[in-house]
Amino acid sequence: MKTVPRMTLTQFLIEERRRFPESGGDFNSLLLNVALVCKRIARTVAAGELGAATGSASVINVQGEEQKMLDIISNDFFIEGNHWGGYLAGMVSEEMELPYQIPSGYRQGRYLLAFDPLDGSSNIDVNVTVGSIFSVLRAPASDRPVTEEDFYQPGTEQVAAGYAIYGPTTMFMLTVGRGVHGFTLCPQLGEFMLTHGDLQVPADTHEFAINASNSRFWEDPVRRYVDECLAGKTGVRGKDFNMRWIASMVAEAHRILMRGGVFLYPRDSKDPAKAGRLRLLYEANPIGFLMEQAGGAASTGYQSVMQVMPTAIHQRIGLIFGSKNEVELIERYHNTPRRDDEPNPLFKQCGLFREPA
Ligand code: AFP
């Protein structure tokens, strides 16, 4: 039987572009160059201790976090791979305090690129899956230098978003506003091949992901939700749950795209000055776009994260995403707090804990 050859990312984008006969090809060039950058990062990450790029760079970035050598190298790859193409007006990165200006001598383009060049990089030294996250917005129609305010667009304005995941296989996950599609890197060809077309996140799940060491800082709706998961079939949910925490959001998002689940990094009281751990422009919004395009949901706890109007390029936000029914339940708990007389689901007659005497 003749097997149909898999579609490459290039073929996929050309097919998608047929819907826009007037398009000049800049959008596809941008996405293909982002994919090429991710292949370069994948190869550098895979070298591990055999490469030059491991360990700390002994530099604190704009986030106040210690930069890894690979954070800096990955950021440089994104800049080198995209500044010349004539499709960007500017770039914003987790690793750069200010927006990157396209150098004079290169055409200013119609798009803005926001990215986290290496998400989960604290896992690099222990060989745990990491990834790169990107978001594409439209640039203002002008040839003036790009400003931070140009990036102050809600996630609903994204025209594309995705991530590369550097795991047992390297994959490139993409939405251009018509579903979510997964491409697996063929090492022999060096091409991303379409392997997961039109992914759908199951609406229900029995898996939740949260950093439980922060539980004493959680707001009550999060505590209520997690307690009910922990109570399992003995509690109001009537089913047991499993917990995961990889400390690499790309890896959690990928698991959820593949088999459902819910991820919570909510706003908490650990650092009241921070509105959350994750960044809105280049982490929450692109993951949120992917989740909604795959039939899932992404929320601040109180509202769709893609409705939030940014006020700073490195703005942090609480983020909950995944299976639609779970995210909607968590939003209900945030928007209709439980009454004081409602029992704690953990203190059921046969629960793990006994009611205080
Ligand atoms: P790093 O890129 O600094 O490793 O942070 C990764 C991340 O932003 C996100 O990918 C994880 O889900 C989250 O932080 C893990 O945070 P904790 O280390 O507080 O669990």
Short mmCIF file of N, CA and C in Angstrom, two decimals, residues 148-307:
data_model
loop_
_atom_site.label_atom_id
_atom_site.label_comp_id
_atom_site.label_asym_id
_atom_site.label_seq_id
_atom_site.Cartn_x
_atom_site.Cartn_y
_atom_site.Cartn_z
N GLU A 148 7.68 49.92 23.74
CA GLU A 148 7.06 48.92 24.63
C GLU A 148 5.55 48.92 24.44
N GLU A 149 4.99 50.10 24.27
CA GLU A 149 3.52 50.21 24.13
C GLU A 149 3.01 49.47 22.90
N ASP A 150 3.84 49.32 21.87
CA ASP A 150 3.38 48.57 20.68
C ASP A 150 3.04 47.12 21.04
N PHE A 151 3.67 46.61 22.12
CA PHE A 151 3.42 45.22 22.54
C PHE A 151 2.24 45.11 23.51
N TYR A 152 1.68 46.23 23.92
CA TYR A 152 0.57 46.19 24.88
C TYR A 152 -0.72 45.80 24.15
N GLN A 153 -0.76 44.57 23.68
CA GLN A 153 -1.94 44.04 22.98
C GLN A 153 -2.43 42.80 23.73
N PRO A 154 -3.74 42.66 23.95
CA PRO A 154 -4.24 41.44 24.62
C PRO A 154 -3.94 40.21 23.78
N GLY A 155 -3.94 39.05 24.44
CA GLY A 155 -3.60 37.80 23.75
C GLY A 155 -4.52 37.48 22.58
N THR A 156 -5.73 38.06 22.60
CA THR A 156 -6.67 37.83 21.49
C THR A 156 -6.15 38.43 20.19
N GLU A 157 -5.14 39.32 20.27
CA GLU A 157 -4.61 39.95 19.07
C GLU A 157 -3.50 39.11 18.42
N GLN A 158 -3.09 38.02 19.05
CA GLN A 158 -2.02 37.21 18.48
C GLN A 158 -2.44 36.64 17.12
N VAL A 159 -1.52 36.61 16.17
CA VAL A 159 -1.80 36.02 14.85
C VAL A 159 -1.15 34.64 14.73
N ALA A 160 -0.24 34.34 15.64
CA ALA A 160 0.37 33.00 15.69
C ALA A 160 1.01 32.84 17.06
N ALA A 161 1.16 31.59 17.49
CA ALA A 161 1.85 31.31 18.74
C ALA A 161 2.27 29.86 18.72
N GLY A 162 3.25 29.54 19.54
CA GLY A 162 3.66 28.15 19.60
C GLY A 162 4.83 27.96 20.53
N TYR A 163 5.31 26.74 20.55
CA TYR A 163 6.52 26.44 21.32
C TYR A 163 7.27 25.30 20.65
N ALA A 164 8.55 25.25 20.95
CA ALA A 164 9.36 24.07 20.62
C ALA A 164 9.64 23.38 21.94
N ILE A 165 9.59 22.06 21.94
CA ILE A 165 9.87 21.29 23.16
C ILE A 165 11.06 20.39 22.87
N TYR A 166 12.09 20.53 23.73
CA TYR A 166 13.34 19.78 23.55
C TYR A 166 13.32 18.61 24.54
N GLY A 167 12.69 17.53 24.10
CA GLY A 167 12.56 16.36 24.97
C GLY A 167 13.14 15.14 24.28
N PRO A 168 12.63 13.95 24.59
CA PRO A 168 13.09 12.76 23.87
C PRO A 168 13.04 12.98 22.35
N THR A 169 11.98 13.67 21.90
CA THR A 169 12.01 14.16 20.52
C THR A 169 11.87 15.68 20.59
N THR A 170 12.34 16.34 19.54
CA THR A 170 12.11 17.79 19.43
C THR A 170 10.84 18.00 18.61
N MET A 171 9.91 18.78 19.18
CA MET A 171 8.66 19.05 18.46
C MET A 171 8.41 20.54 18.39
N PHE A 172 7.67 20.93 17.37
CA PHE A 172 7.31 22.33 17.14
C PHE A 172 5.78 22.37 17.10
N MET A 173 5.18 23.05 18.08
CA MET A 173 3.73 23.10 18.20
C MET A 173 3.27 24.50 17.78
N LEU A 174 2.27 24.59 16.92
CA LEU A 174 1.95 25.86 16.28
C LEU A 174 0.45 26.04 16.13
N THR A 175 0.00 27.28 16.36
CA THR A 175 -1.32 27.68 15.90
C THR A 175 -1.20 28.98 15.11
N VAL A 176 -1.91 29.05 14.00
CA VAL A 176 -2.01 30.31 13.24
C VAL A 176 -3.48 30.75 13.25
N GLY A 177 -4.18 30.28 14.29
CA GLY A 177 -5.58 30.68 14.45
C GLY A 177 -6.58 29.69 13.88
N ARG A 178 -6.08 28.55 13.37
CA ARG A 178 -6.99 27.50 12.87
C ARG A 178 -6.57 26.15 13.43
N GLY A 179 -6.72 26.00 14.75
CA GLY A 179 -6.34 24.76 15.40
C GLY A 179 -4.88 24.74 15.80
N VAL A 180 -4.50 23.62 16.46
CA VAL A 180 -3.12 23.45 16.93
C VAL A 180 -2.54 22.22 16.24
N HIS A 181 -1.33 22.38 15.72
CA HIS A 181 -0.73 21.29 14.94
C HIS A 181 0.69 21.02 15.44
N GLY A 182 1.04 19.75 15.56
CA GLY A 182 2.33 19.36 16.10
C GLY A 182 3.24 18.77 15.03
N PHE A 183 4.50 19.22 15.03
CA PHE A 183 5.48 18.78 14.03
C PHE A 183 6.67 18.17 14.77
N THR A 184 7.06 16.98 14.37
CA THR A 184 8.19 16.27 14.99
C THR A 184 9.42 16.41 14.11
N LEU A 185 10.57 16.78 14.75
CA LEU A 185 11.80 16.98 13.98
C LEU A 185 12.36 15.62 13.55
N CYS A 186 12.52 15.48 12.21
CA CYS A 186 13.15 14.26 11.68
C CYS A 186 14.65 14.50 11.66
N PRO A 187 15.42 13.82 12.50
CA PRO A 187 16.86 14.09 12.57
C PRO A 187 17.58 13.87 11.24
N GLN A 188 17.10 12.91 10.48
CA GLN A 188 17.78 12.61 9.20
C GLN A 188 17.55 13.74 8.18
N LEU A 189 16.29 14.22 8.14
CA LEU A 189 15.97 15.26 7.13
C LEU A 189 16.28 16.66 7.66
N GLY A 190 16.23 16.80 9.02
CA GLY A 190 16.36 18.14 9.58
C GLY A 190 15.10 18.95 9.35
N GLU A 191 13.99 18.26 9.10
CA GLU A 191 12.71 18.92 8.83
C GLU A 191 11.70 18.60 9.94
N PHE A 192 10.84 19.58 10.26
CA PHE A 192 9.70 19.33 11.13
C PHE A 192 8.59 18.71 10.29
N MET A 193 8.16 17.50 10.67
CA MET A 193 7.14 16.76 9.93
C MET A 193 5.83 16.77 10.70
N LEU A 194 4.73 17.03 10.02
CA LEU A 194 3.41 17.06 10.68
C LEU A 194 3.07 15.67 11.20
N THR A 195 2.96 15.57 12.53
CA THR A 195 2.64 14.27 13.15
C THR A 195 1.39 14.34 14.02
N HIS A 196 1.00 15.53 14.44
CA HIS A 196 -0.16 15.67 15.33
C HIS A 196 -1.05 16.80 14.81
N GLY A 197 -1.93 16.46 13.84
CA GLY A 197 -2.77 17.51 13.25
C GLY A 197 -4.00 17.78 14.10
N ASP A 198 -4.35 19.07 14.24
CA ASP A 198 -5.59 19.50 14.87
C ASP A 198 -5.82 18.86 16.25
N LEU A 199 -4.91 19.12 17.17
CA LEU A 199 -4.99 18.55 18.52
C LEU A 199 -6.21 19.10 19.28
N GLN A 200 -6.79 18.25 20.11
CA GLN A 200 -7.91 18.67 20.96
C GLN A 200 -7.61 18.28 22.41
N VAL A 201 -7.72 19.24 23.33
CA VAL A 201 -7.51 18.95 24.75
C VAL A 201 -8.80 18.35 25.31
N PRO A 202 -8.75 17.13 25.90
CA PRO A 202 -9.97 16.57 26.51
C PRO A 202 -10.55 17.56 27.53
N ALA A 203 -11.87 17.66 27.55
CA ALA A 203 -12.54 18.67 28.40
C ALA A 203 -12.43 18.33 29.88
N ASP A 204 -12.26 17.05 30.20
CA ASP A 204 -12.14 16.61 31.60
C ASP A 204 -10.78 15.94 31.82
N THR A 205 -10.38 15.84 33.08
CA THR A 205 -9.10 15.22 33.39
C THR A 205 -9.08 14.70 34.81
N HIS A 206 -8.06 13.89 35.11
CA HIS A 206 -7.81 13.49 36.50
C HIS A 206 -6.38 13.85 36.89
N GLU A 207 -5.75 14.76 36.13
CA GLU A 207 -4.35 15.14 36.42
C GLU A 207 -4.27 16.65 36.63
N PHE A 208 -3.65 17.05 37.74
CA PHE A 208 -3.43 18.48 37.96
C PHE A 208 -1.96 18.71 38.26
N ALA A 209 -1.47 19.88 37.88
CA ALA A 209 -0.05 20.24 38.06
C ALA A 209 0.03 21.56 38.81
N ILE A 210 0.68 21.52 39.97
CA ILE A 210 0.88 22.74 40.74
C ILE A 210 2.10 22.52 41.63
N ASN A 211 2.80 23.61 41.99
CA ASN A 211 3.93 23.49 42.90
C ASN A 211 3.39 23.53 44.32
N ALA A 212 3.15 22.36 44.90
CA ALA A 212 2.46 22.25 46.20
C ALA A 212 3.27 22.87 47.34
N SER A 213 4.56 23.14 47.12
CA SER A 213 5.35 23.75 48.20
C SER A 213 4.90 25.19 48.46
N ASN A 214 4.09 25.73 47.53
CA ASN A 214 3.58 27.09 47.73
C ASN A 214 2.20 27.12 48.40
N SER A 215 1.72 25.96 48.87
CA SER A 215 0.31 25.88 49.30
C SER A 215 -0.03 26.90 50.38
N ARG A 216 0.91 27.23 51.27
CA ARG A 216 0.58 28.16 52.35
C ARG A 216 0.36 29.58 51.83
N PHE A 217 0.75 29.81 50.56
CA PHE A 217 0.58 31.16 49.97
C PHE A 217 -0.65 31.25 49.07
N TRP A 218 -1.36 30.13 48.82
CA TRP A 218 -2.45 30.13 47.87
C TRP A 218 -3.66 30.92 48.36
N GLU A 219 -4.40 31.48 47.40
CA GLU A 219 -5.71 32.06 47.71
C GLU A 219 -6.71 30.92 47.91
N ASP A 220 -7.82 31.19 48.60
CA ASP A 220 -8.73 30.11 48.98
C ASP A 220 -9.29 29.31 47.81
N PRO A 221 -9.66 29.96 46.66
CA PRO A 221 -10.23 29.15 45.55
C PRO A 221 -9.25 28.08 45.06
N VAL A 222 -7.95 28.37 45.07
CA VAL A 222 -6.94 27.39 44.64
C VAL A 222 -6.83 26.29 45.68
N ARG A 223 -6.81 26.69 46.95
CA ARG A 223 -6.73 25.70 48.03
C ARG A 223 -7.94 24.77 47.97
N ARG A 224 -9.11 25.36 47.75
CA ARG A 224 -10.34 24.55 47.69
C ARG A 224 -10.25 23.53 46.56
N TYR A 225 -9.81 24.02 45.37
CA TYR A 225 -9.73 23.12 44.22
C TYR A 225 -8.75 21.98 44.49
N VAL A 226 -7.56 22.31 45.00
CA VAL A 226 -6.53 21.28 45.22
C VAL A 226 -6.98 20.31 46.32
N ASP A 227 -7.59 20.86 47.40
CA ASP A 227 -8.08 19.97 48.47
C ASP A 227 -9.09 18.97 47.91
N GLU A 228 -9.96 19.43 47.01
CA GLU A 228 -10.96 18.52 46.45
C GLU A 228 -10.30 17.46 45.58
N CYS A 229 -9.22 17.85 44.86
CA CYS A 229 -8.49 16.85 44.06
C CYS A 229 -7.85 15.81 45.01
N LEU A 230 -7.27 16.31 46.12
CA LEU A 230 -6.58 15.40 47.05
C LEU A 230 -7.57 14.49 47.77
N ALA A 231 -8.79 14.99 47.96
CA ALA A 231 -9.81 14.16 48.63
C ALA A 231 -10.23 13.01 47.73
N GLY A 232 -10.01 13.16 46.42
CA GLY A 232 -10.27 12.06 45.50
C GLY A 232 -11.70 11.55 45.55
N LYS A 233 -11.85 10.21 45.40
CA LYS A 233 -13.22 9.69 45.30
C LYS A 233 -13.94 9.73 46.63
N THR A 234 -13.20 10.01 47.71
CA THR A 234 -13.87 10.12 49.01
C THR A 234 -14.52 11.50 49.16
N GLY A 235 -14.20 12.40 48.21
CA GLY A 235 -14.69 13.77 48.36
C GLY A 235 -15.70 14.16 47.29
N VAL A 236 -15.91 15.45 47.17
CA VAL A 236 -16.99 15.96 46.31
C VAL A 236 -16.75 15.65 44.84
N ARG A 237 -15.47 15.46 44.43
CA ARG A 237 -15.21 15.19 43.02
C ARG A 237 -15.56 13.76 42.64
N GLY A 238 -15.57 12.83 43.63
CA GLY A 238 -15.98 11.47 43.35
C GLY A 238 -15.02 10.69 42.47
N LYS A 239 -13.79 11.22 42.27
CA LYS A 239 -12.79 10.46 41.51
C LYS A 239 -11.41 10.83 42.02
N ASP A 240 -10.47 9.89 41.87
CA ASP A 240 -9.09 10.16 42.31
C ASP A 240 -8.36 10.97 41.25
N PHE A 241 -7.41 11.79 41.72
CA PHE A 241 -6.59 12.59 40.80
C PHE A 241 -5.14 12.18 40.93
N ASN A 242 -4.36 12.50 39.89
CA ASN A 242 -2.92 12.31 39.90
C ASN A 242 -2.27 13.69 39.85
N MET A 243 -1.08 13.85 40.42
CA MET A 243 -0.42 15.16 40.40
C MET A 243 0.91 15.08 39.63
N ARG A 244 1.21 16.11 38.93
CA ARG A 244 2.48 16.24 38.22
C ARG A 244 3.07 17.62 38.52
N TRP A 245 4.40 17.77 38.53
CA TRP A 245 5.05 19.07 38.54
C TRP A 245 6.47 18.93 38.00
N ILE A 246 6.69 19.44 36.77
CA ILE A 246 7.97 19.25 36.10
C ILE A 246 8.86 20.49 36.27
N ALA A 247 8.21 21.63 36.65
CA ALA A 247 8.91 22.93 36.75
C ALA A 247 9.44 23.36 35.38
N SER A 248 8.74 22.93 34.35
CA SER A 248 9.02 23.39 32.99
C SER A 248 7.68 23.51 32.30
N MET A 249 7.17 24.76 32.20
CA MET A 249 5.78 24.93 31.75
C MET A 249 5.54 24.36 30.36
N VAL A 250 6.54 24.44 29.48
CA VAL A 250 6.36 23.89 28.13
C VAL A 250 6.07 22.39 28.20
N ALA A 251 6.78 21.70 29.10
CA ALA A 251 6.56 20.24 29.23
C ALA A 251 5.17 19.96 29.78
N GLU A 252 4.72 20.79 30.74
CA GLU A 252 3.37 20.60 31.29
C GLU A 252 2.32 20.88 30.21
N ALA A 253 2.54 21.97 29.46
CA ALA A 253 1.58 22.33 28.40
C ALA A 253 1.50 21.23 27.36
N HIS A 254 2.67 20.63 27.07
CA HIS A 254 2.67 19.58 26.03
C HIS A 254 1.89 18.35 26.51
N ARG A 255 2.11 17.97 27.77
CA ARG A 255 1.36 16.82 28.31
C ARG A 255 -0.13 17.10 28.23
N ILE A 256 -0.52 18.33 28.56
CA ILE A 256 -1.94 18.68 28.57
C ILE A 256 -2.51 18.70 27.16
N LEU A 257 -1.74 19.18 26.17
CA LEU A 257 -2.21 19.14 24.79
C LEU A 257 -2.38 17.69 24.32
N MET A 258 -1.51 16.82 24.82
CA MET A 258 -1.53 15.42 24.37
C MET A 258 -2.64 14.61 25.03
N ARG A 259 -2.85 14.82 26.38
CA ARG A 259 -3.82 13.95 27.06
C ARG A 259 -4.71 14.66 28.07
N GLY A 260 -4.72 15.99 28.04
CA GLY A 260 -5.56 16.70 29.01
C GLY A 260 -4.83 16.93 30.32
N GLY A 261 -5.48 17.67 31.20
CA GLY A 261 -4.88 18.01 32.49
C GLY A 261 -5.12 19.47 32.79
N VAL A 262 -4.68 19.88 33.97
CA VAL A 262 -4.79 21.30 34.32
C VAL A 262 -3.51 21.72 35.01
N PHE A 263 -3.01 22.90 34.65
CA PHE A 263 -1.77 23.48 35.19
C PHE A 263 -2.16 24.74 35.95
N LEU A 264 -1.62 24.87 37.17
CA LEU A 264 -1.90 26.06 37.95
C LEU A 264 -0.60 26.68 38.44
N TYR A 265 -0.33 27.92 38.03
CA TYR A 265 0.67 28.72 38.72
C TYR A 265 -0.03 30.03 39.08
N PRO A 266 -0.85 29.97 40.12
CA PRO A 266 -1.74 31.10 40.40
C PRO A 266 -1.01 32.27 41.05
N ARG A 267 -1.64 33.40 41.06
CA ARG A 267 -1.13 34.50 41.86
C ARG A 267 -1.19 34.05 43.31
N ASP A 268 -0.15 34.32 44.10
CA ASP A 268 -0.22 33.92 45.51
C ASP A 268 0.43 35.00 46.37
N SER A 269 0.48 34.76 47.67
CA SER A 269 0.97 35.82 48.58
C SER A 269 2.47 35.67 48.86
N LYS A 270 3.14 34.74 48.11
CA LYS A 270 4.56 34.50 48.39
C LYS A 270 5.37 35.78 48.19
N ASP A 271 5.09 36.47 47.10
CA ASP A 271 5.75 37.77 46.85
C ASP A 271 4.65 38.74 46.41
N PRO A 272 4.02 39.42 47.37
CA PRO A 272 2.87 40.27 47.04
C PRO A 272 3.17 41.30 45.94
N ALA A 273 4.45 41.63 45.78
CA ALA A 273 4.78 42.63 44.74
C ALA A 273 4.64 42.02 43.34
N LYS A 274 4.61 40.68 43.27
CA LYS A 274 4.50 40.04 41.94
C LYS A 274 3.08 39.53 41.73
N ALA A 275 2.53 39.84 40.56
CA ALA A 275 1.15 39.42 40.24
C ALA A 275 1.11 37.96 39.81
N GLY A 276 2.23 37.26 39.91
CA GLY A 276 2.31 35.85 39.54
C GLY A 276 3.74 35.52 39.19
N ARG A 277 3.99 34.28 38.81
CA ARG A 277 5.37 33.89 38.47
C ARG A 277 5.59 34.05 36.97
N LEU A 278 4.56 33.69 36.17
CA LEU A 278 4.74 33.60 34.72
C LEU A 278 4.50 34.94 34.05
N ARG A 279 5.11 35.12 32.86
CA ARG A 279 5.02 36.40 32.17
C ARG A 279 3.89 36.35 31.14
N LEU A 280 3.14 37.43 31.09
CA LEU A 280 1.94 37.50 30.26
C LEU A 280 2.25 37.43 28.77
N LEU A 281 3.17 38.28 28.30
CA LEU A 281 3.35 38.46 26.86
C LEU A 281 3.92 37.24 26.16
N TYR A 282 4.93 36.59 26.79
CA TYR A 282 5.65 35.54 26.06
C TYR A 282 5.59 34.19 26.75
N GLU A 283 4.75 34.03 27.76
CA GLU A 283 4.47 32.71 28.33
C GLU A 283 2.97 32.46 28.38
N ALA A 284 2.24 33.27 29.14
CA ALA A 284 0.81 33.01 29.34
C ALA A 284 0.01 33.16 28.05
N ASN A 285 0.22 34.25 27.30
CA ASN A 285 -0.59 34.47 26.10
C ASN A 285 -0.37 33.42 25.02
N PRO A 286 0.89 33.08 24.66
CA PRO A 286 1.05 32.05 23.62
C PRO A 286 0.50 30.70 24.05
N ILE A 287 0.74 30.30 25.31
CA ILE A 287 0.18 29.02 25.78
C ILE A 287 -1.34 29.11 25.82
N GLY A 288 -1.85 30.27 26.23
CA GLY A 288 -3.30 30.45 26.25
C GLY A 288 -3.92 30.34 24.87
N PHE A 289 -3.26 30.92 23.86
CA PHE A 289 -3.76 30.85 22.47
C PHE A 289 -3.81 29.38 22.02
N LEU A 290 -2.72 28.65 22.30
CA LEU A 290 -2.69 27.23 21.93
C LEU A 290 -3.82 26.46 22.61
N MET A 291 -3.98 26.68 23.90
CA MET A 291 -5.00 25.93 24.66
C MET A 291 -6.39 26.22 24.11
N GLU A 292 -6.71 27.49 23.89
CA GLU A 292 -8.06 27.82 23.39
C GLU A 292 -8.26 27.27 21.98
N GLN A 293 -7.22 27.31 21.15
CA GLN A 293 -7.33 26.78 19.80
C GLN A 293 -7.50 25.26 19.79
N ALA A 294 -7.08 24.62 20.88
CA ALA A 294 -7.22 23.15 20.98
C ALA A 294 -8.42 22.77 21.83
N GLY A 295 -9.34 23.72 22.06
CA GLY A 295 -10.58 23.40 22.79
C GLY A 295 -10.42 23.42 24.29
N GLY A 296 -9.24 23.85 24.78
CA GLY A 296 -9.03 24.01 26.22
C GLY A 296 -9.32 25.43 26.64
N ALA A 297 -8.77 25.82 27.80
CA ALA A 297 -9.02 27.17 28.31
C ALA A 297 -7.77 27.64 29.05
N ALA A 298 -7.64 28.96 29.19
CA ALA A 298 -6.51 29.55 29.93
C ALA A 298 -7.02 30.79 30.65
N SER A 299 -6.75 30.83 31.97
CA SER A 299 -7.39 31.84 32.80
C SER A 299 -6.40 32.44 33.80
N THR A 300 -6.73 33.62 34.29
CA THR A 300 -5.98 34.20 35.42
C THR A 300 -6.52 33.61 36.72
N GLY A 301 -7.60 32.89 36.63
CA GLY A 301 -8.38 32.40 37.77
C GLY A 301 -9.72 33.12 37.77
N TYR A 302 -9.66 34.38 37.34
CA TYR A 302 -10.87 35.21 37.35
C TYR A 302 -11.41 35.45 35.94
N GLN A 303 -10.52 35.44 34.92
CA GLN A 303 -10.97 35.73 33.55
C GLN A 303 -10.01 35.08 32.56
N SER A 304 -10.44 35.04 31.31
CA SER A 304 -9.55 34.52 30.26
C SER A 304 -8.26 35.34 30.24
N VAL A 305 -7.13 34.65 30.26
CA VAL A 305 -5.86 35.38 30.31
C VAL A 305 -5.65 36.20 29.05
N MET A 306 -6.26 35.77 27.94
CA MET A 306 -6.05 36.50 26.68
C MET A 306 -6.87 37.78 26.61
N GLN A 307 -7.71 38.01 27.60
CA GLN A 307 -8.47 39.27 27.63
C GLN A 307 -7.70 40.36 28.39
#
